[in-house]
Amino acid sequence: MSKPQVGIIMGSESDLKIMQDAAEVLGHLGVEFELTVVSAHRTPERMMDYAQAAKGRGLNVIIAGAGGAAHLPGMVASVTTLPVIGVPIKSSNSIDGWDSILSILQMPSGVPVATVALNGAKNAGILAAQIVGTFNETVAAKLVTFKQELKEKVDTSIREIRIAGFRNDFDDK
Ligand code: RP5
């Protein structure tokens, strides 16, 4: 079994229902990943250990999801040179999700976290695969197919909407 290239971590098991979208798309794109709970507030030593060991363990990217006062992605980014992708989660302790978004997004200069949309774990997985795809041709090729499938889905929608009888002068020209 080859080593994981992406580490998916989250503040609580309650985040898994969102974060499994990242796991699913990474699996689809052929990227090896690991997934576990690392809490900035409940297990701070584990968080530091994970972040400090990540590069040496062979990880290329970390995806970190958290809700509410979402300190995990930023704190992990503070102690690793690996790219960190942050997933804000609307959790039981979120007011409306903006708390998580801003906690992850508004990092101080010098310590970036690539923040995706609220509950946007699928895009976090795709972005992580795109980072891996810069040096792994197999993953890069899968991403080309993935993009082509996105286009084909839209092409199908366009055909179905035309069949339903809506006027579309753009495509009828
Ligand atoms: C955050 O608190 C976690 O990332 C989770 O989104 C939220 C709620 O955690 P639980 O109380 O459900 O464990 O740190």
CSV table of C-alpha atoms and ligand atoms in Angstrom, one decimal:
chain,number,residue,atom,x,y,z
A,1,MET,CA,0.0,0.0,0.0
A,2,SER,CA,1.5,3.4,-1.0
A,3,LYS,CA,1.8,6.2,1.5
A,4,PRO,CA,-1.0,8.8,1.8
A,5,GLN,CA,-0.4,12.0,-0.2
A,6,VAL,CA,-3.2,14.0,1.4
A,7,GLY,CA,-4.1,14.2,5.1
A,8,ILE,CA,-7.8,14.9,5.9
A,9,ILE,CA,-8.3,16.1,9.4
A,10,MET,CA,-11.4,17.5,11.2
A,11,GLY,CA,-12.2,18.9,14.6
A,12,SER,CA,-14.8,16.4,15.5
A,13,GLU,CA,-16.4,13.2,14.3
A,14,SER,CA,-19.6,15.3,13.8
A,15,ASP,CA,-17.7,17.0,10.8
A,16,LEU,CA,-17.3,13.6,9.0
A,17,LYS,CA,-20.7,13.9,7.2
A,18,ILE,CA,-19.3,16.9,5.4
A,19,MET,CA,-15.6,15.9,5.2
A,20,GLN,CA,-16.4,12.5,3.6
A,21,ASP,CA,-17.0,14.5,0.4
A,22,ALA,CA,-13.3,15.2,0.2
A,23,ALA,CA,-12.5,11.6,0.8
A,24,GLU,CA,-14.9,10.5,-1.9
A,25,VAL,CA,-13.5,12.7,-4.6
A,26,LEU,CA,-9.9,11.9,-3.7
A,27,GLY,CA,-10.7,8.3,-4.0
A,28,HIS,CA,-12.3,8.9,-7.4
A,29,LEU,CA,-9.2,10.8,-8.6
A,30,GLY,CA,-6.9,8.1,-7.4
A,31,VAL,CA,-5.2,10.1,-4.6
A,32,GLU,CA,-4.1,8.2,-1.6
A,33,PHE,CA,-5.3,9.8,1.6
A,34,GLU,CA,-5.7,9.3,5.4
A,35,LEU,CA,-8.5,10.7,7.5
A,36,THR,CA,-8.8,11.3,11.2
A,37,VAL,CA,-10.0,13.6,14.0
A,38,VAL,CA,-7.6,16.2,15.3
A,39,SER,CA,-9.1,18.9,17.5
A,40,ALA,CA,-7.4,22.2,18.0
A,41,HIS,CA,-9.2,22.8,21.3
A,42,ARG,CA,-9.7,19.3,22.7
A,43,THR,CA,-6.4,17.7,21.6
A,44,PRO,CA,-3.9,20.6,21.1
A,45,GLU,CA,-0.9,18.4,21.5
A,46,ARG,CA,-2.2,15.9,18.9
A,47,MET,CA,-2.7,18.9,16.5
A,48,MET,CA,0.8,20.1,16.9
A,49,ASP,CA,2.2,16.6,16.6
A,50,TYR,CA,0.2,15.9,13.4
A,51,ALA,CA,1.1,19.2,11.8
A,52,GLN,CA,4.8,19.0,12.6
A,53,ALA,CA,5.1,15.4,11.4
A,54,ALA,CA,3.0,15.7,8.3
A,55,LYS,CA,5.8,16.7,5.8
A,56,GLY,CA,8.2,14.1,7.1
A,57,ARG,CA,5.5,11.4,6.9
A,58,GLY,CA,5.3,12.1,3.1
A,59,LEU,CA,2.0,14.1,3.0
A,60,ASN,CA,1.8,16.7,0.3
A,61,VAL,CA,-1.3,18.6,1.3
A,62,ILE,CA,-3.5,18.8,4.4
A,63,ILE,CA,-7.2,19.4,4.3
A,64,ALA,CA,-8.5,20.6,7.6
A,65,GLY,CA,-12.2,21.1,8.4
A,66,ALA,CA,-13.8,22.6,11.4
A,67,GLY,CA,-16.9,24.5,12.6
A,68,GLY,CA,-17.7,27.4,14.9
A,69,ALA,CA,-14.5,28.9,16.3
A,70,ALA,CA,-12.6,27.0,13.6
A,71,HIS,CA,-9.0,27.3,14.7
A,72,LEU,CA,-7.7,23.9,13.4
A,73,PRO,CA,-6.7,24.9,9.8
A,74,GLY,CA,-4.9,28.1,10.8
A,75,MET,CA,-3.0,26.5,13.6
A,76,VAL,CA,-2.0,23.6,11.5
A,77,ALA,CA,-0.8,26.1,8.8
A,78,SER,CA,1.2,27.9,11.4
A,79,VAL,CA,3.6,24.9,12.0
A,80,THR,CA,3.9,23.3,8.5
A,81,THR,CA,5.2,24.4,5.1
A,82,LEU,CA,2.7,22.1,3.4
A,83,PRO,CA,-0.3,23.7,1.7
A,84,VAL,CA,-3.3,23.7,4.0
A,85,ILE,CA,-6.8,23.8,2.6
A,86,GLY,CA,-9.5,24.9,5.1
A,87,VAL,CA,-13.1,23.7,5.0
A,88,PRO,CA,-15.5,25.9,7.1
A,89,ILE,CA,-18.3,23.7,8.4
A,90,LYS,CA,-21.7,24.8,9.6
A,91,SER,CA,-21.7,22.8,12.8
A,92,SER,CA,-23.9,22.5,15.9
A,93,ASN,CA,-21.9,25.4,17.5
A,94,SER,CA,-22.0,27.6,14.4
A,95,ILE,CA,-24.2,30.7,14.5
A,96,ASP,CA,-24.8,30.7,10.8
A,97,GLY,CA,-21.5,29.4,9.3
A,98,TRP,CA,-19.9,32.8,8.9
A,99,ASP,CA,-18.1,32.2,12.2
A,100,SER,CA,-16.4,29.2,10.7
A,101,ILE,CA,-15.7,30.9,7.4
A,102,LEU,CA,-14.1,34.0,8.9
A,103,SER,CA,-12.1,32.0,11.5
A,104,ILE,CA,-10.5,30.0,8.6
A,105,LEU,CA,-10.4,32.7,5.9
A,106,GLN,CA,-9.0,35.8,7.8
A,107,MET,CA,-5.5,34.5,8.4
A,108,PRO,CA,-2.7,37.0,9.2
A,109,SER,CA,-0.2,37.9,6.5
A,110,GLY,CA,2.4,35.1,6.1
A,111,VAL,CA,0.2,32.2,7.1
A,112,PRO,CA,-2.2,31.3,4.3
A,113,VAL,CA,-5.0,28.8,4.4
A,114,ALA,CA,-6.7,28.1,1.1
A,115,THR,CA,-10.3,28.4,2.2
A,116,VAL,CA,-13.1,26.8,0.3
A,117,ALA,CA,-16.9,27.5,0.5
A,118,LEU,CA,-19.0,26.6,3.6
A,119,ASN,CA,-19.2,22.8,3.7
A,120,GLY,CA,-17.2,22.8,0.5
A,121,ALA,CA,-15.2,19.6,1.2
A,122,LYS,CA,-15.6,18.3,-2.3
A,123,ASN,CA,-13.8,21.3,-3.7
A,124,ALA,CA,-11.1,20.9,-1.0
A,125,GLY,CA,-10.5,17.4,-2.3
A,126,ILE,CA,-10.4,18.5,-5.9
A,127,LEU,CA,-8.0,21.3,-5.1
A,128,ALA,CA,-5.8,18.9,-3.1
A,129,ALA,CA,-5.8,16.5,-6.1
A,130,GLN,CA,-4.8,19.4,-8.4
A,131,ILE,CA,-1.8,20.1,-6.2
A,132,VAL,CA,-0.8,16.5,-6.3
A,133,GLY,CA,-1.5,16.6,-10.1
A,134,THR,CA,1.3,19.1,-10.5
A,135,PHE,CA,3.9,16.3,-10.0
A,136,ASN,CA,1.8,13.1,-10.5
A,137,GLU,CA,0.9,12.5,-14.1
A,138,THR,CA,-1.6,9.7,-13.2
A,139,VAL,CA,-3.6,12.1,-11.0
A,140,ALA,CA,-3.3,14.9,-13.6
A,141,ALA,CA,-4.8,12.6,-16.3
A,142,LYS,CA,-7.7,11.7,-14.0
A,143,LEU,CA,-8.3,15.4,-13.4
A,144,VAL,CA,-8.6,16.0,-17.2
A,145,THR,CA,-11.2,13.2,-17.4
A,146,PHE,CA,-13.0,14.7,-14.4
A,147,LYS,CA,-13.2,18.2,-16.0
A,148,GLN,CA,-14.4,16.6,-19.3
A,149,GLU,CA,-17.2,14.8,-17.3
A,150,LEU,CA,-18.3,18.2,-15.8
A,151,LYS,CA,-18.6,19.6,-19.3
A,152,GLU,CA,-20.5,16.6,-20.6
A,153,LYS,CA,-23.0,17.0,-17.7
A,154,VAL,CA,-23.7,20.6,-18.7
A,155,ASP,CA,-24.0,19.6,-22.4
A,156,THR,CA,-26.6,17.0,-21.4
A,157,SER,CA,-28.5,19.7,-19.4
A,158,ILE,CA,-28.5,22.0,-22.4
A,159,ARG,CA,-29.9,19.3,-24.6
A,160,GLU,CA,-32.6,18.4,-22.1
A,161,ILE,CA,-33.7,22.0,-21.6
A,162,ARG,CA,-33.9,22.5,-25.4
A,163,ILE,CA,-35.9,19.3,-25.8
A,164,ALA,CA,-38.3,20.6,-23.1
A,165,GLY,CA,-39.1,23.5,-25.5
A,166,PHE,CA,-37.4,26.5,-24.1
A,167,ARG,CA,-36.3,29.1,-26.6
A,168,ASN,CA,-32.5,29.2,-26.9
A,169,ASP,CA,-31.4,31.5,-29.8
A,170,PHE,CA,-27.8,31.2,-28.8
A,171,ASP,CA,-27.6,27.5,-29.7
A,172,ASP,CA,-30.2,27.7,-32.5
A,173,LYS,CA,-28.0,30.0,-34.6
B,1,RP5,C1,-15.5,22.2,16.2
B,1,RP5,O1,-16.7,22.2,16.9
B,1,RP5,C2,-15.6,20.9,15.4
B,1,RP5,O2,-14.8,21.0,14.2
B,1,RP5,C3,-17.1,20.8,15.1
B,1,RP5,O3,-17.4,21.4,13.8
B,1,RP5,C4,-17.7,21.6,16.2
B,1,RP5,C5,-18.6,20.8,17.0
B,1,RP5,O4,-18.0,19.7,17.6
B,1,RP5,P1,-18.8,18.6,18.4
B,1,RP5,O5,-19.3,19.3,19.6
B,1,RP5,O6,-19.9,18.1,17.5
B,1,RP5,O7,-17.8,17.5,18.7
B,1,RP5,O8,-14.4,22.2,16.9
